[in-house]
Short mmCIF file of N, CA and C in Angstrom, two decimals:
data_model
loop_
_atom_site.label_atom_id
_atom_site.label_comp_id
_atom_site.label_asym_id
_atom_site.label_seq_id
_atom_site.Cartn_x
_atom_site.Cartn_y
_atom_site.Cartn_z
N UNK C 11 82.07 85.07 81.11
CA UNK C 11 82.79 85.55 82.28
C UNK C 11 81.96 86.65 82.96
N UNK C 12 81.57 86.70 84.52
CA UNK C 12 81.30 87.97 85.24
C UNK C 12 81.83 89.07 85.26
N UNK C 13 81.30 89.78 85.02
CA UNK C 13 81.50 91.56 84.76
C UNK C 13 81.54 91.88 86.31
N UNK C 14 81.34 91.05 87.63
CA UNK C 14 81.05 91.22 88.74
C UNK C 14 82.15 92.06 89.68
N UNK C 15 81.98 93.32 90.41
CA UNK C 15 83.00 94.19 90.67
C UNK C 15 82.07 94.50 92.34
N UNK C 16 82.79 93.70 92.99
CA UNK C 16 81.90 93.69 94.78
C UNK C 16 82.23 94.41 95.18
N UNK C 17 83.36 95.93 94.89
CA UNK C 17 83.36 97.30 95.67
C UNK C 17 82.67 98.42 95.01
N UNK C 18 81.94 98.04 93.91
CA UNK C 18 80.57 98.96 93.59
C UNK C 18 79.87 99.08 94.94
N UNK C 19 79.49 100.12 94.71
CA UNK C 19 78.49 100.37 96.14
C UNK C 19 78.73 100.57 97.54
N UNK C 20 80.10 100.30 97.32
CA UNK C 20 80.55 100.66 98.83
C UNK C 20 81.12 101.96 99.13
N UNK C 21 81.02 102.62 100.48
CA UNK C 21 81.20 103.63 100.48
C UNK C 21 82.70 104.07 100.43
N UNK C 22 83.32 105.00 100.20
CA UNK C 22 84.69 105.56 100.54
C UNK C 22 84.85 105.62 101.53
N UNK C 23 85.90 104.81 102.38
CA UNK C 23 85.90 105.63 103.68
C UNK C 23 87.81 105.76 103.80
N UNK C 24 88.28 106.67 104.11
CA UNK C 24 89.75 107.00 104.48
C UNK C 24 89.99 106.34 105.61
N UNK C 25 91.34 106.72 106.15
CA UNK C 25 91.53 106.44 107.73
C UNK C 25 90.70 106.83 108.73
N UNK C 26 90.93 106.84 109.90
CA UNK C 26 89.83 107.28 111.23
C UNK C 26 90.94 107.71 111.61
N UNK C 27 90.28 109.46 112.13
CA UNK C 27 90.87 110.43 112.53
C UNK C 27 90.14 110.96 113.93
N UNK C 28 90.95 111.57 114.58
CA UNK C 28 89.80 112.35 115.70
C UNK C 28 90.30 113.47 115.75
N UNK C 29 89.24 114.22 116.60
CA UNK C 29 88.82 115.68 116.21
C UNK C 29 87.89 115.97 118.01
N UNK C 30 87.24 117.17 117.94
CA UNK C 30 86.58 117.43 119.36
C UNK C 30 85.47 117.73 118.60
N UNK C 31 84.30 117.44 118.92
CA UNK C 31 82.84 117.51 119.03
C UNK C 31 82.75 119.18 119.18
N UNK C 32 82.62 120.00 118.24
CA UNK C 32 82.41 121.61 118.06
C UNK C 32 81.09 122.08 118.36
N UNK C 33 80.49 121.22 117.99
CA UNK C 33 78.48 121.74 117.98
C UNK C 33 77.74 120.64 117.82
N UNK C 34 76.57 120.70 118.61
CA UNK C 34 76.25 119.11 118.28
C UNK C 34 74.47 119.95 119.32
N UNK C 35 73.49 119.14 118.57
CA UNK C 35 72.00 119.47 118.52
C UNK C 35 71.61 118.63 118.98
N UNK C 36 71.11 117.66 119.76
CA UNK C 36 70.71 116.46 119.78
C UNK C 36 69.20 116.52 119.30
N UNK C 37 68.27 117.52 119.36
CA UNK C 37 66.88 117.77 119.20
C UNK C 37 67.14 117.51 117.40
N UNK C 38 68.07 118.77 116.82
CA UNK C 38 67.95 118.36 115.26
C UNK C 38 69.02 117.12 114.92
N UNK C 39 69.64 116.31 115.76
CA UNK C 39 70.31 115.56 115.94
C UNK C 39 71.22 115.29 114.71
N UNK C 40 71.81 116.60 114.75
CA UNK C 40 73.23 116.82 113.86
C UNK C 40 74.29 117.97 114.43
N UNK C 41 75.35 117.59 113.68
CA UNK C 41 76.58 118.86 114.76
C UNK C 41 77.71 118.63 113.67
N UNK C 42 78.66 119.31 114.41
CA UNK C 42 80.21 119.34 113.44
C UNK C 42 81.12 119.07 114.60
N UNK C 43 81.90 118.30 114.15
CA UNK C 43 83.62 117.87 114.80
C UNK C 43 84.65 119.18 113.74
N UNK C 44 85.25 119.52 114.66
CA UNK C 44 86.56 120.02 114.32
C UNK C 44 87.82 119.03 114.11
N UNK C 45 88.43 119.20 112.80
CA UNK C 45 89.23 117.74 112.38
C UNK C 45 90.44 118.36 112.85
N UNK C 46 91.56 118.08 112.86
CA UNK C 46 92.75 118.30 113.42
C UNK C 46 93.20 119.08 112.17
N UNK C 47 93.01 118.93 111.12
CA UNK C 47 93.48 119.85 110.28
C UNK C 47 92.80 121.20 109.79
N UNK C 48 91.93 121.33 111.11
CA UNK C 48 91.00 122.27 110.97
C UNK C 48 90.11 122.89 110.57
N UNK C 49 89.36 121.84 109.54
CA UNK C 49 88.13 122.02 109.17
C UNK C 49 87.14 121.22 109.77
N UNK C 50 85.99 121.81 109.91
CA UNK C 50 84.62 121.05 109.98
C UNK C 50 84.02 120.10 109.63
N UNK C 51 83.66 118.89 110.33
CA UNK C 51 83.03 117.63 109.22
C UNK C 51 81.98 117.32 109.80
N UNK C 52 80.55 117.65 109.02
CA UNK C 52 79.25 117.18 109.66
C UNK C 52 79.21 116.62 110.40
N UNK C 53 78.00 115.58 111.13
CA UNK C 53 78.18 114.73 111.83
C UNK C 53 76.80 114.14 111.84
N UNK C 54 76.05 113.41 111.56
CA UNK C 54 74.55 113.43 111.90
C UNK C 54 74.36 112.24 113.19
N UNK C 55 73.83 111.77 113.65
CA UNK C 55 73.54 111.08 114.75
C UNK C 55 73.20 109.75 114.46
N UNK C 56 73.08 109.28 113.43
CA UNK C 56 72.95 107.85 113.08
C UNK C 56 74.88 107.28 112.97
N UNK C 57 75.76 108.27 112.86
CA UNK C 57 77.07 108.22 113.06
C UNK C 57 77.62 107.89 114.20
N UNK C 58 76.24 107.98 115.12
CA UNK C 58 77.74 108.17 116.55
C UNK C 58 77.22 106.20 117.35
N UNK C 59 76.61 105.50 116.94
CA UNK C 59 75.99 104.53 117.48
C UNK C 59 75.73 104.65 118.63
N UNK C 60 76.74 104.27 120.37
CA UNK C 60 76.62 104.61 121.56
C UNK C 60 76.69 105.75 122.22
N UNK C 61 77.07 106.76 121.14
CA UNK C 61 77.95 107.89 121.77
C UNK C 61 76.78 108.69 121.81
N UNK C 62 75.81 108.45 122.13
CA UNK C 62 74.28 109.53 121.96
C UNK C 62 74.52 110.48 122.87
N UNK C 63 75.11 110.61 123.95
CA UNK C 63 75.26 111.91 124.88
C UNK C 63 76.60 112.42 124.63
N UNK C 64 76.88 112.79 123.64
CA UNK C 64 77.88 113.60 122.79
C UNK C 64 77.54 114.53 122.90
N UNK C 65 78.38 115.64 123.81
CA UNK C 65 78.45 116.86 124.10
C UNK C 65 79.65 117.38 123.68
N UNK C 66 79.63 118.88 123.59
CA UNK C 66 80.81 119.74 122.75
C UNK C 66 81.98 119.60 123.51
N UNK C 67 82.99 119.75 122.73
CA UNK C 67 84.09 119.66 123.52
C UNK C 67 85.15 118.38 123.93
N UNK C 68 84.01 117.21 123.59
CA UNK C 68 84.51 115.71 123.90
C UNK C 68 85.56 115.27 122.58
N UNK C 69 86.56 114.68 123.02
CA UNK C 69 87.23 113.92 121.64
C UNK C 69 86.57 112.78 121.32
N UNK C 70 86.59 112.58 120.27
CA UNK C 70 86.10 111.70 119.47
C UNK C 70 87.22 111.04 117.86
N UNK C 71 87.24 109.89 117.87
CA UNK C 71 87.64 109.32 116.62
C UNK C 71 86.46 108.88 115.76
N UNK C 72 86.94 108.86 114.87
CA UNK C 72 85.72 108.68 113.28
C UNK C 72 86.41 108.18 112.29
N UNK C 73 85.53 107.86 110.97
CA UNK C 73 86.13 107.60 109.99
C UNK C 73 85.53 108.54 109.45
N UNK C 74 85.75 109.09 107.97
CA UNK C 74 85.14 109.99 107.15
C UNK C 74 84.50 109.16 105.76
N UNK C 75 83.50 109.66 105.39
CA UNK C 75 83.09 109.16 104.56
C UNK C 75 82.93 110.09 103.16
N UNK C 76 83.83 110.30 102.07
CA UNK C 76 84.15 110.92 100.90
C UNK C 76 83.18 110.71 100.00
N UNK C 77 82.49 110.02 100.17
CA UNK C 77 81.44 109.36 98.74
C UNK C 77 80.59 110.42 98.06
N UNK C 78 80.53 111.54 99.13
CA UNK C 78 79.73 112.86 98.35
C UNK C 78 80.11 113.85 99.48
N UNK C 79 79.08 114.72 100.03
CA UNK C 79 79.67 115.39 100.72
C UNK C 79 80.70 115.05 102.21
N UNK C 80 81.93 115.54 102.37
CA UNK C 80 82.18 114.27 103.40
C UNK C 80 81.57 114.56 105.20
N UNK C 81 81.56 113.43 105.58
CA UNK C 81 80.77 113.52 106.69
C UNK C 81 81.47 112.35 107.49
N UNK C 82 81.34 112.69 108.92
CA UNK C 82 82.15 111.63 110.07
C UNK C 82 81.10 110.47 109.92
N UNK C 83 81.61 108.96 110.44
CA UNK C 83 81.25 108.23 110.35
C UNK C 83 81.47 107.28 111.30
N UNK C 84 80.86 105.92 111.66
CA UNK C 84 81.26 105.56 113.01
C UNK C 84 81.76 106.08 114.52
N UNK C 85 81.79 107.09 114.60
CA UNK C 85 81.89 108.44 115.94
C UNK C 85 82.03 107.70 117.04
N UNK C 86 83.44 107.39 117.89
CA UNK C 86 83.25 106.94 119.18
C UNK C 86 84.41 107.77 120.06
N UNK C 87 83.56 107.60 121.00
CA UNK C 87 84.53 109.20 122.33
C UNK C 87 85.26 108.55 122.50
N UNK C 88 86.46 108.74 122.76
CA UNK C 88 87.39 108.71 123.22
C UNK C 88 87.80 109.17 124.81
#
């Protein structure tokens, strides 16, 4: 019998939440969203796919990704 378990390796991801774009670098092309429950969640720029002119202040929905430190994921403005 297979020992075979196909959600090894996949990442955690919770619901998709949104939040407003707090700080965002495009040169070091990383920033933080403010989550509605009021903490900070990274953000790096391989996260946002289209949303590359993500400026502060914009809403945005995400998913979060828990798997280690948590960090937004899929990033699209709203």
């Amino acid at each position: 019998m297979s020992d075979h378990r196909p959600w090894e390796g996949l990442t955690e991801v919770a619901d998709r939440e949104t939040g407003t774009i707090k700080w965002y670098n495009s040169g070091k092309g990383y920033g933080f969203i403010a989550r509605e429950s009021g903490e900070d969640l990274f953000v790096h720029f391989t996260a946002l796919g289209t949303a590359d002119e993500i400026k502060e202040g914009q809403r945005v929905e995400f998913d979060v990704d828990e798997s280690g430190n948590p960090m937004a994921r899929d990033v699209r403005l709203l």
